[in-house]
CSV table of C-alpha atoms and ligand atoms in Angstrom, one decimal:
chain,number,residue,atom,x,y,z
A,1,UNK,CA,0.0,0.0,0.0
A,2,UNK,CA,1.2,3.5,-0.8
A,3,UNK,CA,1.7,5.5,2.3
A,4,UNK,CA,-0.2,8.7,2.0
A,5,UNK,CA,0.1,12.1,3.7
A,6,UNK,CA,-2.6,13.8,5.7
A,7,UNK,CA,-5.9,14.7,4.1
A,8,UNK,CA,-7.3,18.0,5.2
A,9,UNK,CA,-10.2,20.0,4.0
A,10,UNK,CA,-11.5,23.5,3.8
A,11,UNK,CA,-15.3,23.4,3.9
A,12,UNK,CA,-16.9,26.7,3.5
A,13,UNK,CA,-20.6,27.3,3.3
A,14,UNK,CA,-21.2,29.1,0.0
A,15,UNK,CA,-23.3,31.8,1.6
A,16,UNK,CA,-21.2,34.9,0.7
A,17,UNK,CA,-17.7,35.7,-0.1
A,18,UNK,CA,-14.5,34.5,1.5
A,19,UNK,CA,-13.7,36.3,4.7
A,20,UNK,CA,-10.3,36.8,6.3
A,21,UNK,CA,-11.1,34.2,9.0
A,22,UNK,CA,-12.0,31.7,6.4
A,23,UNK,CA,-9.0,32.6,4.3
A,24,UNK,CA,-6.7,32.0,7.3
A,25,UNK,CA,-8.4,28.6,7.9
A,26,UNK,CA,-7.9,27.7,4.2
A,27,UNK,CA,-4.2,28.9,4.5
A,28,UNK,CA,-3.4,26.8,7.5
A,29,UNK,CA,-5.0,23.7,5.9
A,30,UNK,CA,-3.1,24.4,2.7
A,31,UNK,CA,0.2,24.8,4.6
A,32,UNK,CA,-0.3,21.7,6.6
A,33,UNK,CA,-1.1,19.6,3.6
A,34,UNK,CA,1.7,20.9,1.5
A,35,UNK,CA,4.3,20.7,4.2
A,36,UNK,CA,3.5,17.0,4.9
A,37,UNK,CA,2.9,16.0,1.3
A,38,UNK,CA,-0.8,15.5,1.9
A,39,UNK,CA,-4.0,16.6,0.1
A,40,UNK,CA,-6.2,19.6,0.5
A,41,UNK,CA,-9.9,19.0,-0.2
A,42,UNK,CA,-12.3,21.7,-0.9
A,43,UNK,CA,-15.9,20.9,0.1
A,44,UNK,CA,-18.9,23.0,-0.4
A,45,UNK,CA,-21.2,22.8,2.7
A,46,UNK,CA,-24.4,24.0,1.0
A,47,UNK,CA,-27.0,22.4,3.1
A,48,UNK,CA,-28.4,25.7,4.2
A,49,UNK,CA,-30.5,25.8,1.0
A,50,UNK,CA,-31.9,29.3,1.6
A,51,UNK,CA,-28.6,31.0,1.9
A,52,UNK,CA,-26.3,28.9,-0.3
A,53,UNK,CA,-25.6,29.6,-4.0
A,54,UNK,CA,-23.4,28.3,-6.8
A,55,UNK,CA,-22.4,31.8,-7.4
A,56,UNK,CA,-21.0,32.2,-3.9
A,57,UNK,CA,-19.2,28.9,-4.3
A,58,UNK,CA,-17.5,30.3,-7.4
A,59,UNK,CA,-16.7,33.6,-5.7
A,60,UNK,CA,-15.0,31.7,-2.8
A,61,UNK,CA,-13.0,29.6,-5.3
A,62,UNK,CA,-11.9,32.7,-7.2
A,63,UNK,CA,-10.7,34.3,-3.9
A,64,UNK,CA,-8.8,31.1,-2.9
A,65,UNK,CA,-7.2,30.9,-6.4
A,66,UNK,CA,-6.3,34.6,-6.2
A,67,UNK,CA,-4.6,33.9,-2.9
A,68,UNK,CA,-2.6,31.1,-4.5
A,69,UNK,CA,-4.2,28.4,-2.4
A,70,UNK,CA,-4.7,25.5,-4.8
A,71,UNK,CA,-6.7,22.4,-3.7
A,72,UNK,CA,-6.3,18.9,-4.9
A,73,UNK,CA,-9.9,17.7,-4.9
A,74,UNK,CA,-13.1,19.8,-5.0
A,75,UNK,CA,-16.5,20.5,-6.5
A,76,UNK,CA,-14.9,22.1,-9.6
A,77,UNK,CA,-12.1,19.5,-10.3
A,78,UNK,CA,-13.6,16.4,-8.8
A,79,UNK,CA,-11.5,13.7,-7.3
A,80,UNK,CA,-11.6,10.2,-5.9
A,81,UNK,CA,-14.2,11.0,-3.2
A,82,UNK,CA,-16.6,13.0,-5.4
A,83,UNK,CA,-19.0,14.6,-5.2
A,84,UNK,CA,-17.7,17.4,-3.1
A,85,UNK,CA,-20.9,19.4,-2.7
A,86,UNK,CA,-23.1,18.4,0.2
A,87,UNK,CA,-26.4,18.8,-1.7
A,88,UNK,CA,-25.1,16.2,-4.1
A,89,UNK,CA,-24.4,13.8,-1.3
A,90,UNK,CA,-27.8,13.6,0.4
A,91,UNK,CA,-28.3,9.9,0.1
A,92,UNK,CA,-25.2,9.3,2.1
A,93,UNK,CA,-26.6,11.4,5.0
A,94,UNK,CA,-29.9,9.7,4.7
A,95,UNK,CA,-28.1,6.3,5.0
A,96,UNK,CA,-26.3,7.5,8.1
A,97,UNK,CA,-29.5,8.8,9.6
A,98,UNK,CA,-31.3,5.6,8.9
A,99,UNK,CA,-28.5,3.6,10.5
A,100,UNK,CA,-28.7,5.8,13.6
A,101,UNK,CA,-32.5,5.2,13.7
A,102,UNK,CA,-32.0,1.5,13.3
A,103,UNK,CA,-29.6,1.3,16.3
A,104,UNK,CA,-31.7,3.6,18.5
A,105,UNK,CA,-29.3,6.5,18.3
A,106,UNK,CA,-31.8,8.9,16.7
A,107,UNK,CA,-35.4,9.7,17.3
A,108,UNK,CA,-38.0,11.8,15.6
A,109,UNK,CA,-38.7,15.2,17.2
A,110,UNK,CA,-42.1,16.8,16.5
A,111,UNK,CA,-41.6,20.0,18.4
A,112,UNK,CA,-42.5,23.2,16.5
A,113,UNK,CA,-40.1,26.2,16.4
A,114,UNK,CA,-42.7,27.9,18.7
A,115,UNK,CA,-42.6,25.1,21.2
A,116,UNK,CA,-38.8,25.0,21.2
A,117,UNK,CA,-38.7,28.7,21.7
A,118,UNK,CA,-41.1,28.5,24.7
A,119,UNK,CA,-39.0,25.7,26.2
A,120,UNK,CA,-35.8,27.7,25.8
A,121,UNK,CA,-37.4,30.7,27.5
A,122,UNK,CA,-38.7,28.6,30.3
A,123,UNK,CA,-35.2,27.2,30.9
A,124,UNK,CA,-33.8,30.7,30.9
A,125,UNK,CA,-36.2,31.9,33.6
A,126,UNK,CA,-35.2,29.0,35.7
A,127,UNK,CA,-31.6,29.8,35.1
A,128,UNK,CA,-30.9,26.6,33.3
A,129,UNK,CA,-28.9,26.1,30.1
A,130,UNK,CA,-31.0,26.5,27.0
A,131,UNK,CA,-30.8,23.0,25.8
A,132,UNK,CA,-33.5,20.8,24.3
A,133,UNK,CA,-35.5,19.3,27.2
A,134,UNK,CA,-35.9,15.9,25.6
A,135,UNK,CA,-39.7,16.4,25.0
A,136,UNK,CA,-39.8,13.8,22.1
A,137,UNK,CA,-37.1,11.5,23.3
A,138,UNK,CA,-39.3,8.9,24.9
A,139,UNK,CA,-42.5,9.2,22.9
A,140,UNK,CA,-44.4,5.9,22.5
A,141,UNK,CA,-45.3,4.6,19.0
A,142,UNK,CA,-48.9,5.8,19.6
A,143,UNK,CA,-47.8,9.3,20.5
A,144,UNK,CA,-45.6,9.5,17.4
A,145,UNK,CA,-48.5,8.3,15.1
A,146,UNK,CA,-50.7,10.9,16.7
A,147,UNK,CA,-48.3,13.7,16.0
A,148,UNK,CA,-47.8,12.5,12.4
A,149,UNK,CA,-51.6,12.5,12.0
A,150,UNK,CA,-51.5,16.2,13.1
A,151,UNK,CA,-49.4,16.7,10.0
A,152,UNK,CA,-46.2,17.5,11.9
A,153,UNK,CA,-43.0,16.8,10.0
A,154,UNK,CA,-40.4,15.4,12.4
A,155,UNK,CA,-36.8,16.4,12.6
A,156,UNK,CA,-34.3,13.7,13.8
A,157,UNK,CA,-32.4,14.2,17.0
A,158,UNK,CA,-29.4,12.5,18.4
A,159,UNK,CA,-29.9,11.4,22.1
A,160,UNK,CA,-26.9,12.7,23.9
A,161,UNK,CA,-25.7,10.3,26.6
A,162,UNK,CA,-25.3,11.9,30.0
A,163,UNK,CA,-21.6,11.5,30.5
A,164,UNK,CA,-18.5,13.8,30.2
A,165,UNK,CA,-17.0,14.2,26.8
A,166,UNK,CA,-13.4,15.0,26.1
A,167,UNK,CA,-12.2,16.4,22.8
A,168,UNK,CA,-8.5,16.0,22.2
A,169,UNK,CA,-7.4,19.0,20.3
A,170,UNK,CA,-3.9,19.5,18.8
A,171,UNK,CA,-3.9,23.1,19.6
A,172,UNK,CA,-6.0,23.3,22.8
A,173,UNK,CA,-5.1,20.0,24.4
A,174,UNK,CA,-7.9,18.1,26.1
A,175,UNK,CA,-11.2,20.0,26.1
A,176,UNK,CA,-13.8,18.9,28.6
A,177,UNK,CA,-17.5,19.1,28.1
A,178,UNK,CA,-19.2,18.1,31.3
A,179,UNK,CA,-22.1,15.7,31.3
A,180,UNK,CA,-25.6,17.1,30.8
A,181,UNK,CA,-24.5,20.3,29.2
A,182,UNK,CA,-25.3,19.3,25.6
A,183,UNK,CA,-28.9,18.7,24.7
A,184,UNK,CA,-30.1,16.2,22.1
A,185,UNK,CA,-29.2,17.9,18.9
A,186,UNK,CA,-30.9,17.8,15.4
A,187,UNK,CA,-29.2,15.7,12.8
A,188,UNK,CA,-31.8,15.9,10.1
A,189,UNK,CA,-34.0,19.0,9.7
A,190,UNK,CA,-37.8,18.6,9.3
A,191,UNK,CA,-37.5,19.4,5.6
A,192,UNK,CA,-35.2,16.4,5.2
A,193,UNK,CA,-31.8,18.1,4.9
A,194,UNK,CA,-29.0,17.0,7.2
A,195,UNK,CA,-27.6,19.5,9.7
A,196,UNK,CA,-24.0,20.6,9.5
A,197,UNK,CA,-22.9,18.2,12.3
A,198,UNK,CA,-24.2,15.1,10.6
A,199,UNK,CA,-23.1,16.1,7.1
A,200,UNK,CA,-19.6,17.1,8.3
A,201,UNK,CA,-19.1,13.8,10.1
A,202,UNK,CA,-20.3,11.6,7.3
A,203,UNK,CA,-18.2,13.6,4.8
A,204,UNK,CA,-15.0,13.8,6.9
A,205,UNK,CA,-15.2,10.0,7.4
A,206,UNK,CA,-16.0,9.1,3.8
A,207,UNK,CA,-13.4,11.5,2.4
A,208,UNK,CA,-10.9,10.0,4.8
A,209,UNK,CA,-10.0,13.4,6.3
A,210,UNK,CA,-7.2,12.9,8.8
A,211,UNK,CA,-7.1,16.3,10.4
A,212,UNK,CA,-9.8,18.8,10.9
A,213,UNK,CA,-8.3,22.3,11.1
A,214,UNK,CA,-10.9,24.9,11.5
A,215,UNK,CA,-12.0,28.0,13.5
A,216,UNK,CA,-12.7,27.6,17.2
A,217,UNK,CA,-16.3,28.7,16.7
A,218,UNK,CA,-16.8,25.1,15.8
A,219,UNK,CA,-15.3,23.8,19.1
A,220,UNK,CA,-18.8,23.5,20.7
A,221,UNK,CA,-19.9,21.3,17.7
A,222,UNK,CA,-17.0,19.0,18.2
A,223,UNK,CA,-18.3,16.9,21.1
A,224,UNK,CA,-21.5,16.4,19.1
A,225,UNK,CA,-19.4,15.2,16.1
A,226,UNK,CA,-17.3,13.0,18.4
A,227,UNK,CA,-20.6,11.3,19.6
A,228,UNK,CA,-21.7,10.8,16.0
A,229,UNK,CA,-18.4,9.2,15.1
A,230,UNK,CA,-18.8,6.8,18.0
A,231,UNK,CA,-22.4,5.9,17.2
A,232,UNK,CA,-21.7,5.4,13.5
A,233,UNK,CA,-18.5,3.5,14.4
A,234,UNK,CA,-16.4,5.7,12.2
A,235,UNK,CA,-12.8,6.6,13.0
A,236,UNK,CA,-12.7,10.3,14.1
A,237,UNK,CA,-10.1,12.6,12.6
A,238,UNK,CA,-7.7,14.6,14.7
A,239,UNK,CA,-8.9,18.1,15.6
A,240,UNK,CA,-7.1,21.4,15.6
A,241,UNK,CA,-9.2,24.5,16.5
A,242,UNK,CA,-7.6,27.8,15.5
A,243,UNK,CA,-8.4,30.8,17.7
A,244,UNK,CA,-10.6,33.4,16.3
A,245,UNK,CA,-9.6,36.7,14.9
A,246,UNK,CA,-10.6,39.7,17.0
A,247,UNK,CA,-10.9,43.3,16.0
A,248,UNK,CA,-8.6,45.8,17.8
A,249,UNK,CA,-11.4,46.5,20.2
A,250,UNK,CA,-11.3,42.8,21.1
A,251,UNK,CA,-14.8,42.2,19.8
A,252,UNK,CA,-15.5,39.7,17.1
A,253,UNK,CA,-14.1,41.1,13.8
A,254,UNK,CA,-17.0,42.3,11.7
A,255,UNK,CA,-17.9,44.7,9.0
A,256,UNK,CA,-18.0,47.7,11.3
A,257,UNK,CA,-14.3,47.3,11.8
A,258,UNK,CA,-13.6,47.7,8.1
A,259,UNK,CA,-13.1,45.3,5.3
A,260,UNK,CA,-13.4,41.6,6.2
A,261,UNK,CA,-13.8,40.0,2.8
A,262,UNK,CA,-10.8,38.9,0.8
A,263,UNK,CA,-12.5,40.4,-2.3
A,264,UNK,CA,-12.6,43.8,-0.6
A,265,UNK,CA,-8.9,43.7,0.0
A,266,UNK,CA,-8.3,42.6,-3.6
A,267,UNK,CA,-10.4,45.6,-4.8
A,268,UNK,CA,-8.5,47.9,-2.6
A,269,UNK,CA,-5.3,46.9,-4.3
A,270,UNK,CA,-3.8,44.5,-1.8
A,271,UNK,CA,-1.5,41.9,-3.2
A,272,UNK,CA,-2.1,38.3,-2.4
A,273,UNK,CA,1.4,37.9,-1.1
A,274,UNK,CA,0.7,40.6,1.5
A,275,UNK,CA,-2.5,39.1,2.6
A,276,UNK,CA,-1.0,35.6,2.8
A,277,UNK,CA,2.0,36.8,4.8
A,278,UNK,CA,-0.2,38.8,7.2
A,279,UNK,CA,-2.9,36.0,7.7
A,280,UNK,CA,-0.2,33.4,8.4
A,281,UNK,CA,1.0,35.5,11.3
A,282,UNK,CA,-2.5,35.7,12.8
A,283,UNK,CA,-2.2,32.8,15.2
A,284,UNK,CA,0.9,31.2,13.9
A,285,UNK,CA,4.4,32.3,14.7
A,286,UNK,CA,7.7,31.1,13.2
A,287,UNK,CA,9.4,31.0,16.7
A,288,UNK,CA,12.0,33.6,15.6
A,289,UNK,CA,11.8,37.2,14.5
A,290,UNK,CA,11.3,36.7,10.8
A,291,UNK,CA,8.4,38.6,9.4
A,292,UNK,CA,8.4,38.1,5.7
A,293,UNK,CA,7.3,34.8,4.3
A,294,UNK,CA,6.3,33.9,0.8
A,295,UNK,CA,3.8,31.0,0.5
A,296,UNK,CA,6.7,28.7,-0.2
A,297,UNK,CA,8.6,29.9,2.9
A,298,UNK,CA,5.4,29.3,4.9
A,299,UNK,CA,5.1,25.8,3.6
A,300,UNK,CA,8.6,25.2,4.8
A,301,UNK,CA,8.2,26.9,8.2
A,302,UNK,CA,4.6,25.9,9.2
A,303,UNK,CA,3.7,23.6,12.0
A,304,UNK,CA,0.5,23.2,14.0
A,305,UNK,CA,2.6,23.2,17.2
A,306,UNK,CA,3.4,26.9,16.6
A,307,UNK,CA,-0.3,27.9,16.3
A,308,UNK,CA,-1.2,29.7,19.4
A,309,UNK,CA,-4.2,29.3,21.7
A,310,UNK,CA,-5.0,32.9,22.3
A,311,UNK,CA,-7.1,35.0,19.9
A,312,UNK,CA,-5.2,37.0,17.3
A,313,UNK,CA,-6.0,40.7,16.8
A,314,UNK,CA,-6.5,42.0,13.4
A,315,UNK,CA,-4.2,44.9,12.8
A,316,UNK,CA,-5.1,46.8,9.7
A,317,UNK,CA,-2.0,49.0,9.9
A,318,UNK,CA,0.2,46.0,9.9
A,319,UNK,CA,-1.5,44.6,6.9
A,320,UNK,CA,-1.1,47.9,5.0
A,321,UNK,CA,2.6,47.8,5.9
A,322,UNK,CA,3.0,44.4,4.5
A,323,UNK,CA,1.2,45.5,1.4
A,324,UNK,CA,3.5,48.5,1.0
A,325,UNK,CA,6.4,46.1,1.3
A,326,UNK,CA,5.2,43.7,-1.3
A,327,UNK,CA,4.2,46.4,-3.8
A,328,UNK,CA,7.8,47.8,-3.5
A,329,UNK,CA,9.2,44.4,-4.0
A,330,UNK,CA,7.4,43.6,-7.2
A,331,UNK,CA,9.7,43.4,-10.2
A,332,UNK,CA,10.0,46.9,-11.7
A,333,UNK,CA,8.2,46.1,-15.0
A,334,UNK,CA,5.3,44.6,-13.1
A,335,UNK,CA,5.0,47.4,-10.6
A,336,UNK,CA,5.3,50.1,-13.2
A,337,UNK,CA,2.5,48.5,-15.1
A,338,UNK,CA,0.4,48.0,-12.0
A,339,UNK,CA,0.8,51.7,-10.9
A,340,UNK,CA,0.0,52.9,-14.3
A,341,UNK,CA,-3.1,50.7,-14.4
A,342,UNK,CA,-4.4,52.1,-11.1
A,343,UNK,CA,-3.4,55.7,-11.9
A,344,UNK,CA,-5.2,55.3,-15.2
A,345,UNK,CA,-8.5,54.9,-13.3
A,346,UNK,CA,-8.3,58.6,-12.8
A,347,UNK,CA,-9.7,60.3,-16.0
A,348,UNK,CA,-7.3,63.2,-15.5
A,349,UNK,CA,-4.3,60.9,-15.6
A,350,UNK,CA,-5.6,58.7,-18.4
A,351,UNK,CA,-6.0,61.8,-20.5
A,352,UNK,CA,-2.4,63.0,-20.1
A,353,UNK,CA,-0.5,63.0,-23.4
A,354,UNK,CA,2.3,61.2,-21.7
A,355,UNK,CA,0.1,58.4,-20.2
A,356,UNK,CA,1.6,55.8,-22.5
A,357,UNK,CA,5.1,57.0,-22.4
A,358,UNK,CA,7.5,54.5,-20.9
A,359,UNK,CA,9.9,56.9,-19.3
A,360,UNK,CA,6.9,58.8,-17.8
A,361,UNK,CA,5.5,55.7,-16.4
A,362,UNK,CA,8.8,54.9,-14.7
A,363,UNK,CA,8.8,58.3,-13.1
A,364,UNK,CA,5.1,57.9,-12.0
A,365,UNK,CA,6.0,54.6,-10.3
A,366,UNK,CA,9.0,56.3,-8.6
A,367,UNK,CA,6.8,59.1,-7.3
A,368,UNK,CA,3.8,57.1,-6.2
A,369,UNK,CA,5.2,53.8,-5.0
A,370,UNK,CA,7.2,55.3,-2.2
A,371,UNK,CA,4.1,56.5,-0.2
A,372,UNK,CA,1.7,53.8,-1.2
A,373,UNK,CA,-0.1,51.4,1.1
A,374,UNK,CA,-3.2,50.4,-0.8
A,375,UNK,CA,-3.1,50.6,-4.6
A,376,UNK,CA,-6.7,52.0,-4.5
A,377,UNK,CA,-5.0,55.2,-3.1
A,378,UNK,CA,-3.2,55.6,-6.4
A,379,UNK,CA,-6.0,57.1,-8.6
A,380,UNK,CA,-6.8,59.7,-5.9
A,381,UNK,CA,-3.1,60.5,-5.3
A,382,UNK,CA,-2.5,60.7,-9.0
A,383,UNK,CA,-5.5,62.9,-9.6
A,384,UNK,CA,-4.3,65.3,-7.0
A,385,UNK,CA,-0.8,65.3,-8.4
A,386,UNK,CA,-2.0,66.1,-12.0
A,387,UNK,CA,-4.8,68.5,-11.2
A,388,UNK,CA,-5.0,71.4,-13.6
A,389,UNK,CA,-5.3,74.0,-10.8
A,390,UNK,CA,-3.8,74.0,-7.4
A,391,UNK,CA,-4.6,76.1,-4.3
A,392,UNK,CA,-1.5,77.3,-2.4
A,393,UNK,CA,-1.2,76.3,1.3
A,394,UNK,CA,-1.5,79.2,3.7
A,395,UNK,CA,2.1,78.8,4.7
A,396,UNK,CA,3.2,79.4,1.1
A,397,UNK,CA,1.4,82.7,0.7
A,398,UNK,CA,4.6,84.6,0.9
A,399,UNK,CA,6.8,82.3,-1.2
A,400,UNK,CA,6.5,84.5,-4.3
A,401,UNK,CA,6.7,87.9,-2.5
A,402,UNK,CA,10.3,88.4,-3.5
A,403,UNK,CA,10.7,89.8,-7.0
A,404,UNK,CA,13.8,87.5,-7.6
A,405,UNK,CA,11.6,84.5,-6.7
A,406,UNK,CA,9.0,85.7,-9.2
A,407,UNK,CA,11.6,86.2,-11.9
A,408,UNK,CA,12.9,82.7,-11.2
A,409,UNK,CA,9.5,81.0,-11.8
A,410,UNK,CA,8.8,83.3,-14.8
A,411,UNK,CA,12.0,82.0,-16.3
A,412,UNK,CA,11.0,78.4,-15.6
A,413,UNK,CA,7.5,78.9,-17.1
A,414,UNK,CA,9.1,80.4,-20.2
A,415,UNK,CA,11.4,77.4,-20.5
A,416,UNK,CA,8.5,75.1,-20.1
A,417,UNK,CA,6.5,76.9,-22.7
A,418,UNK,CA,9.3,76.6,-25.2
A,419,UNK,CA,9.8,72.9,-24.4
A,420,UNK,CA,8.4,70.1,-26.4
A,421,UNK,CA,6.1,67.7,-24.6
A,422,UNK,CA,8.6,64.8,-25.1
A,423,UNK,CA,8.9,63.3,-21.6
A,424,UNK,CA,12.6,62.3,-22.0
A,425,UNK,CA,13.7,65.7,-23.3
A,426,UNK,CA,11.8,67.5,-20.6
A,427,UNK,CA,13.1,65.4,-17.8
A,428,UNK,CA,16.6,66.0,-19.0
A,429,UNK,CA,15.8,69.8,-18.8
A,430,UNK,CA,14.7,69.7,-15.2
A,431,UNK,CA,17.5,67.7,-13.5
A,432,UNK,CA,18.8,68.9,-10.2
A,433,UNK,CA,21.8,70.4,-11.9
A,434,UNK,CA,19.6,72.3,-14.3
A,435,UNK,CA,17.5,73.7,-11.5
A,436,UNK,CA,20.6,74.8,-9.6
A,437,UNK,CA,21.9,76.5,-12.7
A,438,UNK,CA,18.5,78.2,-13.2
A,439,UNK,CA,18.7,79.4,-9.5
A,440,UNK,CA,22.3,80.6,-10.0
A,441,UNK,CA,21.1,82.8,-12.9
A,442,UNK,CA,18.7,84.5,-10.4
A,443,UNK,CA,21.1,84.5,-7.5
A,444,UNK,CA,19.0,82.0,-5.6
A,445,UNK,CA,20.0,78.7,-4.0
A,446,UNK,CA,18.8,76.3,-1.3
A,447,UNK,CA,15.5,77.0,0.2
A,448,UNK,CA,15.3,80.4,-1.5
A,449,UNK,CA,15.4,78.5,-4.8
A,450,UNK,CA,13.3,75.5,-4.1
A,451,UNK,CA,10.5,77.1,-2.1
A,452,UNK,CA,9.3,79.5,-4.8
A,453,UNK,CA,9.3,76.7,-7.4
A,454,UNK,CA,7.2,74.5,-5.1
A,455,UNK,CA,4.9,77.3,-4.3
A,456,UNK,CA,4.3,78.1,-7.9
A,457,UNK,CA,4.1,74.5,-9.1
A,458,UNK,CA,2.2,72.7,-6.4
A,459,UNK,CA,1.4,75.3,-3.8
A,460,UNK,CA,2.7,73.1,-1.0
A,461,UNK,CA,5.8,73.1,1.1
A,462,UNK,CA,6.4,69.3,0.8
A,463,UNK,CA,6.1,66.8,-1.9
A,464,UNK,CA,8.1,64.7,-4.3
A,465,UNK,CA,11.7,65.6,-5.2
A,466,UNK,CA,11.5,68.7,-7.4
A,467,UNK,CA,13.3,67.2,-10.5
A,468,UNK,CA,11.0,64.2,-10.4
A,469,UNK,CA,7.9,66.3,-9.8
A,470,UNK,CA,8.7,68.7,-12.7
A,471,UNK,CA,9.6,65.9,-15.0
A,472,UNK,CA,6.4,64.1,-14.2
A,473,UNK,CA,4.0,67.0,-14.5
A,474,UNK,CA,5.5,67.9,-17.9
A,475,UNK,CA,6.1,71.3,-19.4
A,476,UNK,CA,2.4,72.2,-20.1
A,477,UNK,CA,1.2,71.7,-16.6
A,478,UNK,CA,4.3,73.3,-15.1
A,479,UNK,CA,3.8,76.4,-17.2
A,480,UNK,CA,0.1,76.5,-16.6
A,481,UNK,CA,0.4,76.3,-12.8
A,482,UNK,CA,3.2,78.9,-12.7
A,483,UNK,CA,1.2,81.3,-14.8
A,484,UNK,CA,-1.7,80.8,-12.5
A,485,UNK,CA,0.4,81.4,-9.4
A,486,UNK,CA,1.9,84.5,-10.8
A,487,UNK,CA,-1.6,85.8,-11.7
A,488,UNK,CA,-2.7,85.2,-8.2
A,489,UNK,CA,0.3,87.1,-7.0
A,490,UNK,CA,-0.5,90.0,-9.2
A,491,UNK,CA,-4.1,90.2,-7.9
A,492,UNK,CA,-4.6,92.8,-5.2
A,493,UNK,CA,-4.9,91.0,-1.9
A,494,UNK,CA,-8.1,91.4,0.0
A,495,UNK,CA,-7.6,92.7,3.5
B,1,LIG,N1,-19.2,24.9,6.8
B,1,LIG,C1,-18.5,25.2,8.1
B,1,LIG,C2,-18.2,26.6,8.1
B,1,LIG,O1,-18.2,27.3,7.0
B,1,LIG,C3,-17.2,24.3,8.1
B,1,LIG,C4,-16.9,23.9,9.5
B,1,LIG,C5,-15.9,22.9,9.5
B,1,LIG,O2,-14.8,23.1,9.0
B,1,LIG,O3,-16.2,21.8,10.0
B,1,LIG,O4,-17.9,27.2,9.1
């Protein structure tokens, strides 16, 4: 027999898009499988028929692919344990349910949602845990027939034995669930579909999943699943529950804390490398002070032993910082193209005569990449940079008061007006040396030279290096802005 590595699965419910928590679960499963030469299975848990859709299944797959997390078996590619979509596996759950009925480990429950609600409230007022009181557990055959006659459609419940249950978890150790804390739980809903607990157990067993690595919101489900494995005489997998991701305010991470969907980050111009690197460090640590990991590095370094028990806190600023790092590290050609693509979303920028010029695009990248965190900032930053008109900052109001300063920028405007629009020629005309030489002609240097030019060209004290800025703006815009500033200067000041 061929020895095989571990089999793990990522089993999202296709009820929306992929969230960062899900992405991290997928990533840890991926890393575990790749590290140990095992297989990653993608399974669509779509038994919530009202909320599931094939469209969402596809969206989740696209997001996983974008992150670079490839799976070995799944609803889209099939595999030896197909099908991988739970609604296509219904007869398997029905068989398991029938088997449990047969051996007396399941019973029909006729309680209506209203009755269950009333029982829950009654328990609450008595200060008891809100578990199912066992109303239908010991119904006689006659009582069942009577309820069927009333037209009630039963759900199936699993009778939970009253004994302590221990879940051995690879991350949390032995987790104790005391006797009588878990009520008889539903395994088949009244409309005939299995619940998550039954479907997950049947599938994990049939798909020979060796390790279940998932978010710890499923820890309370695990004793129920353990009981089902026992009753069905199926070998249970090993469990590893990863702590949840909290928002900085230590509440559950949700929409009100900002973007939570992978697709939102993608749309904001995050690179998959940044998200992967950041998500890996949410809960896992390499044990040394390394911070940067490619997916391949992570496969090398990952182990479940180094996944922590305490919740991880989502730090947006850190993710932005990773993104800035990965944007800067892209190969030049790729980054230049990416920056131009994003900048081109600004109509002002896309309309520039230099927009397709290679040298100009190189300068644009140089100017924008330095400050960038999210690529979605680029169109806005670029629009501001290339605006036709600029308003001077208050602190620059006096920058052109000196006649020498005015003559200096006049001279620059005249040069710009005489210049051709060719980006390469113009950038050669506005090098640092050229600006110093221009200043020298007007007896100006240092701050007295640079400040008036900045005032006239952008109106602000700070900004990109002057040669880069002038080269990028091009002669037309430089001339236009200087003329405007001078005109403003000539206007009588209102008191
Ligand atoms: N469908 C479940 C979810 O999306 C999967 C839970 C599990 O991994 O067992 O949370």
